[in-house]
Coordinates of C-alpha atoms in Angstrom, one line a residue:
M1 CA -9.9 -8.4 -3.4
K2 CA -10.0 -8.2 0.6
L3 CA -13.2 -9.2 2.7
F4 CA -13.9 -5.5 4.0
T5 CA -13.6 -3.8 0.5
K6 CA -16.2 -6.0 -0.7
L7 CA -18.4 -5.8 2.0
T8 CA -17.8 -1.8 1.4
F9 CA -18.5 -2.4 -2.6
F10 CA -21.9 -4.5 -1.7
I11 CA -23.0 -1.5 1.6
T12 CA -22.3 1.3 -1.3
L13 CA -24.0 -0.7 -4.4
S14 CA -26.7 -1.8 -2.0
K15 CA -27.8 1.9 -0.9
M16 CA -27.2 3.1 -4.5
A17 CA -30.2 1.0 -5.6
I18 CA -32.2 1.5 -2.3
A19 CA -31.6 5.6 -3.7
I20 CA -32.0 5.2 -7.4
L21 CA -35.6 2.7 -6.6
F22 CA -37.0 5.5 -4.7
V23 CA -36.4 8.5 -6.9
L24 CA -37.8 6.1 -9.5
L25 CA -40.6 5.9 -7.2
L26 CA -41.1 9.0 -5.1
P27 CA -43.3 11.0 -7.4
V28 CA -45.9 8.3 -7.9
L29 CA -45.4 8.1 -3.8
V30 CA -45.8 11.1 -3.6
E31 CA -49.0 11.9 -5.8
D32 CA -50.4 8.5 -3.8
I33 CA -49.7 10.5 -0.8
A34 CA -51.3 13.9 -1.3
F35 CA -54.2 12.7 -3.0
R36 CA -54.9 10.4 0.1
Y37 CA -54.5 13.5 1.9
N38 CA -57.1 15.4 -0.1
D39 CA -59.8 12.6 0.2
Y40 CA -58.9 12.8 4.2
Y41 CA -59.5 17.1 3.5
L42 CA -62.9 16.5 1.4
K43 CA -64.1 14.4 4.4
E44 CA -63.5 16.7 7.2
Q45 CA -64.8 19.3 4.8
K46 CA -68.0 16.9 4.5
K47 CA -68.1 16.6 8.2
K48 CA -68.3 20.5 8.8
V49 CA -71.3 20.8 6.6
L50 CA -73.2 18.1 7.9
E51 CA -72.6 20.0 11.2
V52 CA -73.8 23.6 10.0
V53 CA -77.1 21.6 8.7
W54 CA -78.0 19.5 11.6
K55 CA -77.0 22.4 13.9
N56 CA -78.7 25.8 11.5
G57 CA -80.7 23.5 9.2
I58 CA -80.4 23.2 5.2
E59 CA -81.9 26.3 5.1
A60 CA -78.3 27.8 6.2
Y61 CA -77.0 26.7 2.9
L62 CA -80.1 26.3 0.8
Q63 CA -81.6 30.3 2.2
G64 CA -85.0 29.2 0.1
E65 CA -83.2 28.1 -3.3
E66 CA -83.1 24.7 -4.4
S67 CA -79.7 24.4 -5.0
Y68 CA -76.5 25.3 -3.2
G69 CA -72.8 26.5 -5.0
S70 CA -70.0 28.1 -3.6
Y71 CA -66.2 28.2 -4.8
T72 CA -63.5 30.2 -3.3
M73 CA -62.3 33.1 -4.9
L74 CA -59.4 30.8 -7.3
K75 CA -61.9 28.7 -7.6
E76 CA -59.9 25.7 -6.1
E77 CA -62.4 24.4 -4.1
Y78 CA -66.5 24.2 -3.8
I79 CA -69.5 22.6 -2.1
S80 CA -72.4 22.5 -4.0
M81 CA -76.4 21.3 -2.8
E82 CA -78.8 20.0 -4.8
P83 CA -81.7 17.5 -4.4
A84 CA -81.1 14.2 -5.4
G85 CA -83.2 11.1 -6.7
K86 CA -84.6 8.3 -4.4
D87 CA -81.8 5.6 -5.4
S88 CA -79.2 5.9 -1.6
L89 CA -75.8 5.9 -3.2
P90 CA -72.2 5.4 -1.1
D91 CA -69.8 8.2 -1.0
T92 CA -67.6 7.9 -3.3
I93 CA -64.2 10.4 -4.6
A94 CA -63.4 10.9 -7.9
T95 CA -61.5 12.8 -10.1
L96 CA -63.9 14.6 -12.3
Q97 CA -64.7 17.7 -14.5
R98 CA -67.0 20.6 -13.5
V99 CA -68.2 23.8 -15.2
V100 CA -67.4 27.2 -13.4
E101 CA -68.3 30.5 -14.7
S102 CA -67.8 29.0 -18.2
D103 CA -64.3 27.4 -17.2
T104 CA -63.9 23.4 -17.4
L105 CA -61.7 22.1 -14.6
T106 CA -61.0 18.9 -13.0
Y107 CA -61.2 18.9 -9.5
R108 CA -61.1 16.1 -6.7
V109 CA -64.8 15.4 -5.7
L110 CA -66.8 13.9 -2.8
S111 CA -70.0 12.8 -3.3
H112 CA -72.4 12.5 -0.7
V113 CA -76.0 11.4 -0.2
F114 CA -77.9 12.3 2.9
D115 CA -81.9 12.9 3.8
Y116 CA -82.9 16.0 6.0
R117 CA -86.7 16.0 6.9
H118 CA -87.5 13.5 4.7
K119 CA -86.3 14.8 1.7
R120 CA -82.7 13.4 -0.1
Y121 CA -80.1 16.1 -0.8
M122 CA -76.4 15.7 -3.3
L123 CA -73.9 17.0 -1.2
E124 CA -70.6 18.0 -3.7
V125 CA -67.5 19.0 -1.8
G126 CA -64.3 19.1 -4.5
K127 CA -60.7 20.5 -4.6
K128 CA -59.1 21.7 -7.8
T129 CA -56.7 18.9 -9.1
A130 CA -53.7 21.5 -9.6
T131 CA -54.0 22.8 -6.5
I132 CA -53.3 19.0 -5.2
S133 CA -50.5 18.8 -7.5
Q134 CA -48.5 21.9 -6.4
Y135 CA -46.3 20.6 -3.6
N136 CA -45.7 17.3 -5.0
R137 CA -42.2 18.7 -6.5
P138 CA -41.0 20.7 -3.3
L139 CA -42.1 17.6 -0.9
Q140 CA -40.1 15.3 -3.3
K141 CA -37.4 18.0 -3.1
V142 CA -37.1 17.2 0.6
A143 CA -37.8 13.7 0.2
L144 CA -34.9 13.4 -1.6
Y145 CA -32.8 15.2 1.0
V146 CA -33.7 13.7 3.9
L147 CA -33.2 10.2 1.9
F148 CA -29.3 11.1 0.7
G149 CA -28.8 12.2 4.1
L150 CA -30.1 9.0 5.6
I151 CA -28.2 6.9 2.8
V152 CA -24.5 8.9 3.8
L153 CA -25.0 8.3 7.4
T154 CA -26.3 4.9 7.7
T155 CA -23.4 3.8 5.1
L156 CA -20.7 5.8 7.5
V157 CA -22.6 3.5 10.3
D158 CA -22.7 0.3 8.3
L159 CA -18.4 1.1 7.2
I160 CA -17.7 2.1 11.1
F161 CA -19.3 -1.2 12.2
T162 CA -17.9 -3.9 9.2
R163 CA -14.5 -2.2 10.1
L164 CA -14.9 -3.1 13.5
L165 CA -16.4 -6.3 13.2
L166 CA -13.5 -7.4 11.1
R167 CA -11.3 -5.7 13.2
P168 CA -10.2 -9.6 14.5
L169 CA -9.8 -11.3 11.0
G170 CA -7.7 -8.6 10.6
V171 CA -5.2 -9.3 13.3
I172 CA -5.7 -13.1 12.6
I173 CA -4.1 -12.5 9.3
R174 CA -1.3 -9.9 10.4
T175 CA -0.2 -12.3 13.4
K176 CA -1.0 -15.6 12.0
L177 CA -0.5 -15.8 8.0
V178 CA 1.3 -12.2 6.6
N179 CA 5.4 -12.9 6.9
R180 CA 5.0 -15.8 9.4
K181 CA 8.3 -18.1 8.4
F182 CA 8.2 -21.5 8.7
P183 CA 9.3 -23.3 11.5
F184 CA 6.8 -21.3 13.5
K185 CA 9.0 -20.6 16.5
E186 CA 7.5 -17.5 18.2
H187 CA 4.2 -18.1 20.0
I188 CA 1.8 -15.3 19.3
P189 CA -1.3 -15.2 21.5
P190 CA -5.2 -15.6 21.0
I191 CA -6.9 -12.5 19.8
H192 CA -9.4 -10.8 22.1
T193 CA -12.8 -10.8 20.9
T194 CA -16.7 -11.2 21.2
T195 CA -17.1 -12.9 18.2
K196 CA -17.0 -16.6 18.5
D197 CA -16.5 -17.2 15.1
F198 CA -13.2 -15.2 15.3
R199 CA -12.0 -17.1 18.3
Y200 CA -12.7 -20.4 16.8
L201 CA -10.9 -19.8 13.6
D202 CA -7.5 -18.3 15.8
A203 CA -7.6 -21.5 17.8
S204 CA -7.7 -23.7 14.7
L205 CA -5.2 -22.0 13.1
I206 CA -2.5 -21.9 16.4
E207 CA -3.4 -25.5 16.8
L208 CA -2.7 -26.3 13.3
M209 CA 0.2 -24.8 13.6
G210 CA 1.7 -26.2 16.1
K211 CA 0.6 -30.0 14.9
I212 CA 2.8 -28.4 11.7
N213 CA 5.6 -27.6 13.9
E214 CA 5.8 -31.0 15.7
A215 CA 5.7 -32.7 13.1
F216 CA 8.4 -30.9 11.2
E217 CA 11.0 -31.1 14.3
K218 CA 10.3 -34.7 14.7
E219 CA 11.1 -35.1 10.4
R220 CA 14.1 -33.0 11.2
E221 CA 15.5 -34.7 13.8
F222 CA 14.9 -38.2 12.5
T223 CA 16.8 -36.9 9.6
A224 CA 19.6 -35.5 11.5
N225 CA 19.9 -39.0 13.6
A226 CA 19.4 -41.5 10.6
S227 CA 22.1 -39.3 8.9
H228 CA 24.1 -39.5 12.2
E229 CA 23.5 -43.0 12.6
L230 CA 24.4 -44.0 8.8
M231 CA 27.4 -42.7 8.3
T232 CA 29.4 -45.2 10.9
P233 CA 28.1 -47.9 9.0
I234 CA 29.2 -46.7 5.8
T235 CA 32.6 -45.2 7.0
I236 CA 33.3 -48.8 8.2
L237 CA 32.0 -50.8 5.4
Q238 CA 34.0 -48.0 2.8
N239 CA 36.8 -49.1 4.8
K240 CA 36.9 -52.4 4.6
M241 CA 36.3 -52.5 1.0
E242 CA 39.6 -50.8 0.7
N243 CA 41.1 -52.9 2.7
L244 CA 40.2 -55.8 0.8
M245 CA 41.3 -53.9 -2.5
V246 CA 45.0 -53.4 -1.1
E247 CA 45.5 -56.7 1.4
D248 CA 43.9 -59.5 0.0
S249 CA 44.6 -58.4 -3.7
P250 CA 41.4 -60.0 -5.3
D251 CA 41.1 -61.2 -8.8
E252 CA 40.3 -59.2 -11.7
E253 CA 36.5 -60.4 -11.1
L254 CA 36.2 -59.4 -7.6
Q255 CA 37.8 -56.8 -8.1
K256 CA 35.2 -55.0 -10.2
K257 CA 32.5 -56.2 -8.3
I258 CA 33.8 -54.9 -5.3
I259 CA 34.5 -51.6 -7.7
G260 CA 31.0 -51.6 -8.0
M261 CA 29.9 -52.3 -4.5
M262 CA 32.4 -48.9 -3.4
K263 CA 30.5 -46.7 -6.0
T264 CA 27.3 -47.7 -4.9
L265 CA 28.2 -46.4 -1.0
N266 CA 30.3 -43.1 -2.4
R267 CA 26.8 -42.6 -3.8
L268 CA 24.8 -43.2 -0.5
K269 CA 27.5 -41.4 1.6
K270 CA 26.9 -38.7 -0.7
I271 CA 23.2 -38.5 -0.3
V272 CA 24.0 -38.9 3.8
H273 CA 26.1 -36.1 3.8
S274 CA 23.3 -33.7 1.6
L275 CA 20.7 -35.0 4.6
L276 CA 23.1 -33.8 7.0
L277 CA 23.5 -30.3 5.4
I278 CA 19.6 -29.7 4.8
S279 CA 19.0 -30.9 8.5
R280 CA 21.9 -28.4 9.7
I281 CA 20.3 -25.8 7.7
E282 CA 17.2 -26.4 9.2
N283 CA 18.5 -26.4 12.6
D284 CA 19.8 -22.7 12.4
Q285 CA 23.5 -24.0 12.5
F286 CA 25.1 -21.4 10.2
P287 CA 25.3 -18.0 10.9
K288 CA 24.7 -15.0 8.5
D289 CA 26.9 -12.3 9.4
D290 CA 29.3 -12.8 6.0
Q291 CA 28.9 -9.8 3.0
L292 CA 29.4 -11.2 -0.5
T293 CA 30.2 -9.3 -3.9
P294 CA 27.4 -11.8 -6.2
A295 CA 30.0 -11.1 -9.2
A296 CA 33.4 -12.5 -7.2
L297 CA 31.0 -15.6 -6.0
V298 CA 30.0 -16.6 -9.0
T299 CA 33.7 -16.5 -10.4
E300 CA 34.8 -18.8 -7.6
V301 CA 32.0 -20.9 -8.7
M302 CA 32.5 -21.4 -12.0
E303 CA 36.1 -21.7 -11.2
E304 CA 35.6 -25.2 -9.6
L305 CA 33.1 -26.0 -12.7
E306 CA 35.5 -24.3 -15.6
H307 CA 36.7 -27.9 -16.6
R308 CA 33.2 -29.3 -17.0
L309 CA 32.3 -25.9 -19.5
E310 CA 35.0 -27.6 -21.6
E311 CA 33.6 -30.9 -21.8
K312 CA 31.1 -29.6 -23.5
Q313 CA 31.8 -26.9 -25.3
L314 CA 29.4 -24.6 -23.4
S315 CA 29.9 -20.4 -23.5
F316 CA 29.5 -18.3 -20.3
T317 CA 28.7 -15.0 -20.1
N318 CA 29.1 -13.4 -16.4
N319 CA 27.0 -10.0 -17.0
I320 CA 26.8 -8.8 -13.2
S321 CA 27.9 -5.7 -11.3
H322 CA 30.9 -5.7 -9.3
I323 CA 29.4 -3.0 -7.2
V324 CA 26.5 -4.6 -5.7
V325 CA 27.5 -6.2 -1.8
L326 CA 24.7 -8.5 0.0
H327 CA 25.1 -8.5 3.8
H328 CA 23.9 -11.0 6.4
L329 CA 24.4 -13.9 4.2
N330 CA 26.7 -17.1 4.6
H331 CA 28.9 -17.7 2.3
D332 CA 29.5 -21.5 2.1
L333 CA 25.6 -21.9 1.9
I334 CA 25.1 -19.4 -0.6
F335 CA 28.2 -20.4 -2.5
Q336 CA 26.4 -23.9 -2.5
L337 CA 23.0 -22.6 -3.9
L338 CA 24.7 -21.5 -7.1
Y339 CA 27.0 -24.1 -7.5
N340 CA 24.0 -26.6 -7.5
L341 CA 22.3 -24.0 -10.2
L342 CA 25.2 -23.3 -11.9
N343 CA 26.2 -27.4 -12.2
N344 CA 22.6 -28.1 -13.5
A345 CA 22.7 -25.4 -15.9
I346 CA 26.1 -27.2 -17.4
K347 CA 25.2 -30.9 -17.0
Y348 CA 21.4 -30.6 -18.1
N349 CA 22.4 -28.2 -21.2
T350 CA 22.9 -29.0 -25.0
S351 CA 26.8 -29.8 -26.2
G352 CA 27.4 -25.9 -27.6
G353 CA 25.0 -24.7 -25.7
K354 CA 25.4 -21.0 -24.0
I355 CA 24.9 -19.9 -20.0
L356 CA 24.7 -16.6 -19.4
V357 CA 24.6 -15.1 -15.6
S358 CA 23.0 -11.5 -15.1
D359 CA 21.4 -8.9 -12.4
Q360 CA 19.5 -6.2 -12.0
M361 CA 18.7 -4.6 -8.9
I362 CA 15.0 -2.9 -7.9
P363 CA 15.0 -0.3 -5.7
G364 CA 13.8 -0.6 -2.1
E365 CA 12.6 -4.5 -3.3
S366 CA 15.6 -6.7 -4.5
Y367 CA 18.4 -7.3 -5.8
Q368 CA 18.2 -10.5 -8.7
L369 CA 20.3 -13.0 -9.8
I370 CA 19.2 -14.3 -12.9
I371 CA 20.9 -17.8 -14.6
S372 CA 19.6 -18.6 -17.5
D373 CA 20.8 -21.6 -19.7
T374 CA 20.2 -23.3 -23.6
G375 CA 19.5 -26.5 -22.2
I376 CA 16.9 -29.7 -22.8
G377 CA 14.3 -27.6 -20.2
I378 CA 11.6 -28.8 -17.4
S379 CA 8.2 -29.3 -18.7
E380 CA 5.5 -27.2 -17.0
Q381 CA 3.9 -29.9 -14.7
E382 CA 7.6 -30.6 -13.3
I383 CA 8.3 -27.0 -12.3
G384 CA 6.0 -26.6 -9.0
T385 CA 8.2 -29.9 -7.8
I386 CA 11.3 -29.3 -9.0
F387 CA 12.7 -28.3 -5.3
H388 CA 11.4 -31.3 -3.4
R389 CA 13.4 -33.8 -1.9
F390 CA 14.2 -37.3 -3.8
K391 CA 12.1 -35.5 -6.7
K392 CA 13.9 -36.4 -9.8
V393 CA 12.1 -34.6 -13.0
A394 CA 12.0 -36.3 -16.4
R395 CA 15.2 -34.7 -17.7
T396 CA 17.5 -36.4 -14.9
A397 CA 16.6 -39.8 -15.3
G398 CA 19.2 -41.6 -14.3
E399 CA 21.4 -38.7 -12.8
G400 CA 21.7 -37.1 -10.0
Y401 CA 19.3 -38.4 -6.1
G402 CA 17.0 -35.4 -6.6
L403 CA 18.7 -33.4 -3.6
G404 CA 20.4 -31.0 -5.4
L405 CA 17.7 -28.1 -6.2
S406 CA 16.3 -29.6 -2.7
I407 CA 19.6 -28.0 -1.2
A408 CA 19.2 -25.0 -2.9
G409 CA 15.5 -24.6 -1.6
T410 CA 16.6 -25.1 1.7
I411 CA 19.3 -22.9 1.4
A412 CA 17.3 -20.0 0.1
Q413 CA 14.4 -20.6 2.8
Y414 CA 17.7 -19.9 4.9
H415 CA 18.1 -16.8 4.0
H416 CA 14.3 -15.4 2.9
V417 CA 15.4 -15.7 -0.4
K418 CA 13.0 -16.6 -3.2
I419 CA 13.5 -18.7 -6.3
T420 CA 11.5 -18.7 -9.2
V421 CA 11.9 -21.2 -12.4
S422 CA 10.9 -20.3 -15.8
S423 CA 11.5 -22.6 -18.3
T424 CA 10.7 -24.1 -21.9
V425 CA 11.3 -28.0 -22.9
N426 CA 14.2 -28.2 -25.6
V427 CA 14.6 -24.0 -25.4
G428 CA 15.9 -23.7 -21.9
T429 CA 15.8 -22.7 -18.4
T430 CA 16.1 -19.6 -16.2
F431 CA 16.1 -19.6 -12.7
T432 CA 15.5 -15.8 -10.8
I433 CA 17.0 -15.6 -7.0
N434 CA 15.4 -12.6 -5.5
F435 CA 17.5 -11.5 -2.6
P436 CA 15.2 -9.1 -0.6
L437 CA 17.3 -5.5 0.5
T438 CA 15.4 -5.3 3.7

């Protein structure tokens, strides 16, 4: 999953979590706010009553009576005043029940004790709790609308900012990592960004690619030079041994030793030729302007390997379409690629076994050439290294030089072709060659 996708999920889920938590707490919060506001309202009402008392006297309320009581038409609010005891009590606000005209109602009541002309009075200011809560639901709706609006707005802002913030990382991935072909020949300039971490990452990748390319060039140059230099003494030794065999007529024992030396020299010569071929491929010394018919090319390869099929009594089946034509390839190199794979299919097959070559077209993507055998197979641990140079897997012990599949891998990489392998020990091996259609 991409980093931007993960951040999008995180931002969305975090906003949803906040929204759910807010929705769960909203009734409690709105009710608390409503009661706090009501308590403030009761305190203000108390101040107004006391101002009237200090200004106009307590008779403005009592009017000759011992106590005073008044309430609104719907009994939503009331004010009462009556003589109090001698105890000095602090102001209290509580939810209490009061009887008003034979109705028992629940009020939020502020109680205040004050002195007036050496007499103590209890003042109560109350408001019905049902009235306090009547605006809770509308307030909750408004709060939810505002919340969801803010969440949508902040989510969009976060996603836009995240996309802008991660844009340099996307540029680094597209230009430095995706679809880069090794060796890295083209120079890609550093990205322009104000984020120090991305600049450091970009510079590190450029430096790393430069070091890899430099090391690869040195290895390639060494392989080419060493191979060329080795061919001269090998040729000289071979000529001297051949002359020695012809001119001096050595005895039988010496002749056997010379023949053994010549076989070793021939193996060395094949290794050097293989290294030279790999070096030439890696140095782009082969044109890629041929068009090939896979069916005809496989037939051409098998004409050279037919005698080996007969030696091991193997059956060969060619199920390739004759209408497929591939372009922008090198005939000799693809021939060598197929030769090496089919030669291995014969070499490591069981006596009386089978070899099947088939193909399939994946529209818009690739053409696949599939080579299957019923041979001794390759262990799962060794499949990942079979294309490495001089890497001989268990089945090849004592045979070959570990360069056949390496050459095949180099040819495939040169043509931007992908080879995949599946194998089961003592059951068989399948090589799938994917030729891109674009």
